[in-house]
mmCIF file of C-alpha atoms in Angstrom:
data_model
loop_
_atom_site.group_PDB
_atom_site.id
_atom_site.type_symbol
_atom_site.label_atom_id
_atom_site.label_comp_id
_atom_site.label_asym_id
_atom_site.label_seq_id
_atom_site.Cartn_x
_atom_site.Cartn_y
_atom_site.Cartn_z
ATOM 1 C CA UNK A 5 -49.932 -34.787 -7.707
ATOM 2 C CA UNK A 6 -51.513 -32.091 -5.378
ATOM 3 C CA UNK A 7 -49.880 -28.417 -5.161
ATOM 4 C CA UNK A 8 -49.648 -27.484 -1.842
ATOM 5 C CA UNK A 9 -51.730 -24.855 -1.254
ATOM 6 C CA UNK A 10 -49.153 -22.606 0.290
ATOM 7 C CA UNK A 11 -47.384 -22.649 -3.056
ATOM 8 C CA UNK A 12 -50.871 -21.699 -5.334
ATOM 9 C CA UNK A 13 -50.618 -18.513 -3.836
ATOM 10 C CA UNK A 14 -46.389 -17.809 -3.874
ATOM 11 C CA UNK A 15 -45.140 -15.298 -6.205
ATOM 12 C CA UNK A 16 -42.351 -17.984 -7.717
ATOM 13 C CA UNK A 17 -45.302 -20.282 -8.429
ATOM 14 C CA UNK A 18 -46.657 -17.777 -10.918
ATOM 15 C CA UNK A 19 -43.690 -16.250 -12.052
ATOM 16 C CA UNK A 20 -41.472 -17.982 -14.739
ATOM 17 C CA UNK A 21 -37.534 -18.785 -13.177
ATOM 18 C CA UNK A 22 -36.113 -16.851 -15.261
ATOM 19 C CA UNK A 23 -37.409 -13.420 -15.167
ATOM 20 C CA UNK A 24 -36.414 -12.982 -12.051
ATOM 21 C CA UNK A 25 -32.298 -13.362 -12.429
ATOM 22 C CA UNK A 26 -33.120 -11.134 -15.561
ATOM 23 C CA UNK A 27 -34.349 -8.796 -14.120
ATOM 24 C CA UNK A 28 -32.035 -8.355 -11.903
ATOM 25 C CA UNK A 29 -28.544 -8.318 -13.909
ATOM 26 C CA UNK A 30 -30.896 -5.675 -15.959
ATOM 27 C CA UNK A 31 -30.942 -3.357 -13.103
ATOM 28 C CA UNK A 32 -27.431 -4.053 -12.458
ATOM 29 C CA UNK A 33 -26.353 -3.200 -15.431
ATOM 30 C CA UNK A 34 -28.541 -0.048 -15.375
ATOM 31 C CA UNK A 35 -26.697 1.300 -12.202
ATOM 32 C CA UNK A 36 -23.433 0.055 -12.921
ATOM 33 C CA UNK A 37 -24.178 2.230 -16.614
ATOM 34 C CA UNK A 38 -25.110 5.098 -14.093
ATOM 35 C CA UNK A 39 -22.141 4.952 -11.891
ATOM 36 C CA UNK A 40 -19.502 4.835 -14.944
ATOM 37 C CA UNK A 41 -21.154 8.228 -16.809
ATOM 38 C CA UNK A 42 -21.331 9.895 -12.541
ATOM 39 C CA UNK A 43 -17.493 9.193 -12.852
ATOM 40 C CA UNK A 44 -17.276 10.004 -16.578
ATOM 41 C CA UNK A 45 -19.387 13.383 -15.794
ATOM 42 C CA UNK A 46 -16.653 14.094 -12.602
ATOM 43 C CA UNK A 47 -13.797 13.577 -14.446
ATOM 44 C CA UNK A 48 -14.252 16.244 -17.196
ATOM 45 C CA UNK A 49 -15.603 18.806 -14.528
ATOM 46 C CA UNK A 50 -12.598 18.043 -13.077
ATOM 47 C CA UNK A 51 -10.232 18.597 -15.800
ATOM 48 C CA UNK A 52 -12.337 21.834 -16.561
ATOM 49 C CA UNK A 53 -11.485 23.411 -13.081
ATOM 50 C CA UNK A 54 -15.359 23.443 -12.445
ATOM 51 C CA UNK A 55 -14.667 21.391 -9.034
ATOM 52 C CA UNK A 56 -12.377 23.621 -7.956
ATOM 53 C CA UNK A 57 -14.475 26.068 -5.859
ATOM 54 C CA UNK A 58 -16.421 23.070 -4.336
ATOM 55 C CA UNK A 59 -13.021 21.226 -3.416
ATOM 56 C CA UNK A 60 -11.665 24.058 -1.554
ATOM 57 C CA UNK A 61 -14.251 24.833 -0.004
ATOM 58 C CA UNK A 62 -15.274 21.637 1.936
ATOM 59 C CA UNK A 63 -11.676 21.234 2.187
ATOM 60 C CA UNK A 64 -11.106 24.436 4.129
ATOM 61 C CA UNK A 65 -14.377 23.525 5.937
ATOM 62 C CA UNK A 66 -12.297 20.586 7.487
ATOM 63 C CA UNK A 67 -9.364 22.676 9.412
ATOM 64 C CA UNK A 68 -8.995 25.144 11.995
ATOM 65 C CA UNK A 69 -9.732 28.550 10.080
ATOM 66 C CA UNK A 70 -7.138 29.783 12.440
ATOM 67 C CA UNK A 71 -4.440 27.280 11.337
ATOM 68 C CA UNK A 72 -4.717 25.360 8.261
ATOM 69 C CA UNK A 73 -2.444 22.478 9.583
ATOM 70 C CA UNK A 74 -4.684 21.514 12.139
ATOM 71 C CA UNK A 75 -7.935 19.802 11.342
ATOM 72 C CA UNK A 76 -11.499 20.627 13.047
ATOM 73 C CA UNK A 77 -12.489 19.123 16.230
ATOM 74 C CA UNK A 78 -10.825 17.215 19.344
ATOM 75 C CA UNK A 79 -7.266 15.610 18.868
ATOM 76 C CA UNK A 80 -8.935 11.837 19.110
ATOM 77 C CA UNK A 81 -11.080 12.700 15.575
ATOM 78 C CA UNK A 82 -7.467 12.991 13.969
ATOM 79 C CA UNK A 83 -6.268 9.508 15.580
ATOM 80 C CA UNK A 84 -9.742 7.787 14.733
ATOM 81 C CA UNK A 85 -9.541 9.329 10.849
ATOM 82 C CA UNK A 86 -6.121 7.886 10.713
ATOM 83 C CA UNK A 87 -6.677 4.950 12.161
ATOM 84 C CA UNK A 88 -9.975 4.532 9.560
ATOM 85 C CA UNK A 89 -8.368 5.720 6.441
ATOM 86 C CA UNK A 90 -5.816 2.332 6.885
ATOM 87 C CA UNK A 91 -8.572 0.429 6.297
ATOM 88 C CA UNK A 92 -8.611 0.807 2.824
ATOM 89 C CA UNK A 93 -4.814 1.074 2.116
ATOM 90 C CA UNK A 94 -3.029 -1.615 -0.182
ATOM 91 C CA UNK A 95 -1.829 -3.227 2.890
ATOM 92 C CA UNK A 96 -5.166 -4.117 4.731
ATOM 93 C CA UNK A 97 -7.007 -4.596 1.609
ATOM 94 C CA UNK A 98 -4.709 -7.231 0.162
ATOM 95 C CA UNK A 99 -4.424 -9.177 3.537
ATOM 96 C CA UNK A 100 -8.141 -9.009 3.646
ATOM 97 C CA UNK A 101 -7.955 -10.201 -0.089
ATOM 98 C CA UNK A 102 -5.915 -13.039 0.353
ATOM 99 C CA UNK A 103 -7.233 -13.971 3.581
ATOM 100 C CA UNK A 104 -10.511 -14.465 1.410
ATOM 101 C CA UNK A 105 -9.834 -15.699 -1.227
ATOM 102 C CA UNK A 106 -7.434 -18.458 0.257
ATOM 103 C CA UNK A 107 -10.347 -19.508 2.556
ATOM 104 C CA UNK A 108 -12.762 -19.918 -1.406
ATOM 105 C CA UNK A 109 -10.264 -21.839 -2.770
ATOM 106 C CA UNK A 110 -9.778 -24.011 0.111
ATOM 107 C CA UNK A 111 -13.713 -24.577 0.493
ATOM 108 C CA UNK A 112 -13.325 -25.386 -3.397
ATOM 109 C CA UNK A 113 -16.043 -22.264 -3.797
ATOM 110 C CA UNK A 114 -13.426 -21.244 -7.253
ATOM 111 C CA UNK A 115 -15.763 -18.861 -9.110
ATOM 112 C CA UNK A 116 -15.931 -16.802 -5.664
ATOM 113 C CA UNK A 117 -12.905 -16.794 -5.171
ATOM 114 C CA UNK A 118 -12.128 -15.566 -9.235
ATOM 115 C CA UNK A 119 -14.584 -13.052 -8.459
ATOM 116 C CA UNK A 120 -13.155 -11.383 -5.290
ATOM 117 C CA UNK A 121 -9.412 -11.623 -6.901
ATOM 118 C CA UNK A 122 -10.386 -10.198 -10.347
ATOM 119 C CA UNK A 123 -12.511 -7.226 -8.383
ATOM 120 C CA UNK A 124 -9.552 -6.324 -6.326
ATOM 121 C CA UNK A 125 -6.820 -6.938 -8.799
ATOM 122 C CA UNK A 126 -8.974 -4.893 -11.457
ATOM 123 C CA UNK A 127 -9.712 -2.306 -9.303
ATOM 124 C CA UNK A 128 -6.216 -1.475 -8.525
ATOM 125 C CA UNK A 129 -4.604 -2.199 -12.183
ATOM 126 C CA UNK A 130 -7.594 0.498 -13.274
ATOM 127 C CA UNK A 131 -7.196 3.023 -10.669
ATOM 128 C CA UNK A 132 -3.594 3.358 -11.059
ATOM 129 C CA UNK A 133 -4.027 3.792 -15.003
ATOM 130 C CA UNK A 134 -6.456 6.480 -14.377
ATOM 131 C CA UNK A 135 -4.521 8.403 -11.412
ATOM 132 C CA UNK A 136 -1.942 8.292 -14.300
ATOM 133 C CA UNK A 137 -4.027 9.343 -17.068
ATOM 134 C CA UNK A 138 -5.500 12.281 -15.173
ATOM 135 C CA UNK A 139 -2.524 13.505 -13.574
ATOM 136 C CA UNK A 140 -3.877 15.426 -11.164
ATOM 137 C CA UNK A 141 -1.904 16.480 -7.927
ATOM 138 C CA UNK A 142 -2.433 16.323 -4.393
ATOM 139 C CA UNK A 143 -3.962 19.087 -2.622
ATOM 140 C CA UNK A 144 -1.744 22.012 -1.142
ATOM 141 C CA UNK A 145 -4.185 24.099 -0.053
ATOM 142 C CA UNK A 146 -4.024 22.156 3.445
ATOM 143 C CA UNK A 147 -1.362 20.431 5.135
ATOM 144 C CA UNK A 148 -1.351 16.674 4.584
ATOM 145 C CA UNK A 149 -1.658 14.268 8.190
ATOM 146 C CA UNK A 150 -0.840 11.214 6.480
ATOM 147 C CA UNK A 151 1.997 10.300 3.594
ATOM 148 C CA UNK A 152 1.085 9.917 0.253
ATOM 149 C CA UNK A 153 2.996 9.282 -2.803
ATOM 150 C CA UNK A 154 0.785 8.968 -5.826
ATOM 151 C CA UNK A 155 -0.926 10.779 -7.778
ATOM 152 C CA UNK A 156 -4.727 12.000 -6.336
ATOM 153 C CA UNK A 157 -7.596 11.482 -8.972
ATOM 154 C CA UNK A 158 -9.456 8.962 -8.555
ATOM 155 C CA UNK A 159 -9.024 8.190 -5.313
ATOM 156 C CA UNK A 160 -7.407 4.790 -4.570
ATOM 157 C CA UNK A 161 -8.667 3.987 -1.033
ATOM 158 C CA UNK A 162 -11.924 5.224 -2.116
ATOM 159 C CA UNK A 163 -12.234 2.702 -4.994
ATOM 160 C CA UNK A 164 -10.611 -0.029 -3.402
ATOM 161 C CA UNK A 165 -12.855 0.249 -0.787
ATOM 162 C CA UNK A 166 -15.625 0.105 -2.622
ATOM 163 C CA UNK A 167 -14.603 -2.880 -5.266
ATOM 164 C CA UNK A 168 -13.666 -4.894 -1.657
ATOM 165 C CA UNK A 169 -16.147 -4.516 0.397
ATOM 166 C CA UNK A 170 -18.857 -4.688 -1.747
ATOM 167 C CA UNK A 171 -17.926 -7.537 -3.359
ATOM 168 C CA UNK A 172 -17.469 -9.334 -0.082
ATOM 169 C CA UNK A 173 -20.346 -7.534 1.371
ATOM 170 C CA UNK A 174 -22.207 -9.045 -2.221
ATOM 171 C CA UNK A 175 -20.782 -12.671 -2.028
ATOM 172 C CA UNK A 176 -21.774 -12.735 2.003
ATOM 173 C CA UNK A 177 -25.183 -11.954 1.268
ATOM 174 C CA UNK A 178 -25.928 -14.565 -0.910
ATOM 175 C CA UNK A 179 -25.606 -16.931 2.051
ATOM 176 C CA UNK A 180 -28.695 -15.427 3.999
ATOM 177 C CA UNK A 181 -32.496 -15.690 3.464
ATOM 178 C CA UNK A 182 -33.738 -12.728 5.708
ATOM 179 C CA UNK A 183 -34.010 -9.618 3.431
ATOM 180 C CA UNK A 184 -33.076 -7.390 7.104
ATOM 181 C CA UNK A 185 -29.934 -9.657 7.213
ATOM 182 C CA UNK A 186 -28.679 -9.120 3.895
ATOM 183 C CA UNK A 187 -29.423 -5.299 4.052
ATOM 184 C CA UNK A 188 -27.328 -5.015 7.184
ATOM 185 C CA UNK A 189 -24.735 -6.208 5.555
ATOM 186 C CA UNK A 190 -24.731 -4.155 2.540
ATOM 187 C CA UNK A 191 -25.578 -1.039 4.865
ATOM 188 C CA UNK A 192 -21.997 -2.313 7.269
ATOM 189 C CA UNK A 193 -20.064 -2.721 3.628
ATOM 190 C CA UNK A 194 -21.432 0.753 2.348
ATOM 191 C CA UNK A 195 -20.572 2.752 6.089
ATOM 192 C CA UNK A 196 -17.195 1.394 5.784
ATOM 193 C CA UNK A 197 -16.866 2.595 1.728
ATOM 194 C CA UNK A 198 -18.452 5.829 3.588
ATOM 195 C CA UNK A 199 -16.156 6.220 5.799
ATOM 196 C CA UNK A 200 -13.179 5.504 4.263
ATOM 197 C CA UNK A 201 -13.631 8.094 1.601
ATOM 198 C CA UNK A 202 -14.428 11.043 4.140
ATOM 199 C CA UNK A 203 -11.088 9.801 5.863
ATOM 200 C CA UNK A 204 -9.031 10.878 3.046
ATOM 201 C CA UNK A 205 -10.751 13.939 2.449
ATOM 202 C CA UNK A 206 -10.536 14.479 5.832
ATOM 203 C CA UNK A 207 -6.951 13.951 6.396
ATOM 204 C CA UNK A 208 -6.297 16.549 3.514
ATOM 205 C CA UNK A 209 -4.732 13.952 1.117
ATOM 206 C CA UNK A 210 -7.713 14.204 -1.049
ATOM 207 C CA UNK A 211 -9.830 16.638 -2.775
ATOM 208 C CA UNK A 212 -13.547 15.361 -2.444
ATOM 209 C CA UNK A 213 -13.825 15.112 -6.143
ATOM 210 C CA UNK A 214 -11.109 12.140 -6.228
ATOM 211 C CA UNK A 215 -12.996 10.308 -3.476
ATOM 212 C CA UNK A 216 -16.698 10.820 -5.141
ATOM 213 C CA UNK A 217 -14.834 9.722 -8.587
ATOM 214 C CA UNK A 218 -13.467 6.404 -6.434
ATOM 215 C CA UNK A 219 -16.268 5.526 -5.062
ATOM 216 C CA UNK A 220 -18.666 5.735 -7.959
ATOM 217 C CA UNK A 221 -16.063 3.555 -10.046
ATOM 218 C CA UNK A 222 -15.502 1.407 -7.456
ATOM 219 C CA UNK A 223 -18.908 0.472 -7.483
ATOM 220 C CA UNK A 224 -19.485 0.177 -11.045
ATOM 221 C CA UNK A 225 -16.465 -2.232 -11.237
ATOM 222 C CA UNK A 226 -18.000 -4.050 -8.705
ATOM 223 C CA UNK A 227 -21.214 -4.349 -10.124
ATOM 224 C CA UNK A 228 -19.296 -5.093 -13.295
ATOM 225 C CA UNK A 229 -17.668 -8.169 -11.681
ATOM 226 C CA UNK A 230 -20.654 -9.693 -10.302
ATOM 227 C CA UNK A 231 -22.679 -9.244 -13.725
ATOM 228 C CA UNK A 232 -19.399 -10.920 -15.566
ATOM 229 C CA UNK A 233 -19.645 -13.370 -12.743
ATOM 230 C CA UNK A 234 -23.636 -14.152 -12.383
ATOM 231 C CA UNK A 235 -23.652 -14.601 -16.465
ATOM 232 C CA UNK A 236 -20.686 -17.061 -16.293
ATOM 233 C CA UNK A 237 -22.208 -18.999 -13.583
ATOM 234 C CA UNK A 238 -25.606 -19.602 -13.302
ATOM 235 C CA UNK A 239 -26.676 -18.397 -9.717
ATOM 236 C CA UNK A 240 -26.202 -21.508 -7.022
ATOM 237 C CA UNK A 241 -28.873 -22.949 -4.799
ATOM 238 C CA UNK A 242 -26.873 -21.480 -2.201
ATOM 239 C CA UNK A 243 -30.250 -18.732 -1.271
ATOM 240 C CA UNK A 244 -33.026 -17.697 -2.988
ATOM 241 C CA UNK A 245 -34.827 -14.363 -0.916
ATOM 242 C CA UNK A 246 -37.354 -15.385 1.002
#
């Protein structure tokens, strides 16, 4: 049977099938290494009091030198950070969870739908044991413009964020062949991570330590899902980059 000649001169024709998802849970597993000792690394600065300086000072940076209780820039910034910083509460992220995962199971797609559950639900279970093992407080330095309750390192929103919508932003991409298609939708899942994260800093609720902490493990736990989940399921015929 003739090769087509289009395929004599294709990358996959020369390259053995299984290099490539090798190579790829390699670099994974590389960055998701590199995120854990970034958070590792933060965490005993922390605990040192090496982060203090830097805390304060972007945290001061944020508010009206003239009145501490009153953040920089026009009253709308305020509304929009609040209004932003919801999106990675428990409340939005679990609707957005279940919303998700009840639309996998009922499109029978049930290792996706293990995969986004088991993100979230780690992610929380993890950041709760760590807010309790570090024990560090809230700032006081500033006033706070939104209620909080627990305790501040690592952030919560910040790595719940980041375990959601990356994840989704991970699962979604699978479904497209154009590279430009899957990197917008990495770049919208990252922005919102992004922005989430400043919110809380932002809103004084956070020192930016916790939120650089959150995000960094919330990215390692979800590039430790999707190893966990690409090694118990071989990847699906679903895409392939073009």
């Amino acid at each position: 049977m003739e090769i087509p000649r289009k395929s004599l001169f294709s990358v996959r024709h020369w390259t053995p099938s299984w290099r490539l998802p090798e190579f790829g849970t390699l670099v994974a597993f590389l960055l998701c290494s590199g995120l854990a000792f970034a958070f590792i690394r933060i965490g005993d600065e922390m605990a040192e009091g090496a982060t203090r300086a830097f805390d304060e000072a972007i945290l001061l940076a944020l508010r009206n030198p003239l009145d501490r209780a009153r953040p920089i820039g026009p009253q709308w910034l305020e509304i929009m950070m609040a209004d932003v910083t919801a999106l990675g509460g428990v409340t939005v992220l679990t609707l957005v969870t279940v919303l998700v995962v009840s639309y996998l199971l009922v499109t029978k797609r049930l290792a996706n739908a293990a995969l986004v559950a088991g993100s979230v639900i780690g992610g929380a279970i993890l950041t709760n044991l760590l807010k309790n093992a570090f024990a560090r407080p809230r700032p006081e330095l500033v006033d706070h413009l939104v209620a909080v309750h627990s305790m501040s390192f690592p952030s919560g929103h910040a790595m719940g964020s980041a375990a959601t919508f990356l994840t989704l932003g991970a699962l979604l991409a699978r479904t497209e062949r154009k590279k430009v298609v899957r990197g917008y939708i990495f770049a919208v899942a990252g922005l919102l991570t992004l922005m989430v994260g400043f919110s809380r800093v932002f809103l004084g609720v956070h020192y930016p330590t916790d939120v650089l902490a959150g995000w960094t493990l919330g990215a390692a736990w979800a590039l430790f899902c999707w190893m966990i989940a690409r090694l118990l399921r071989p990847r699906d015929n679903e895409t392939e980059s073009s």
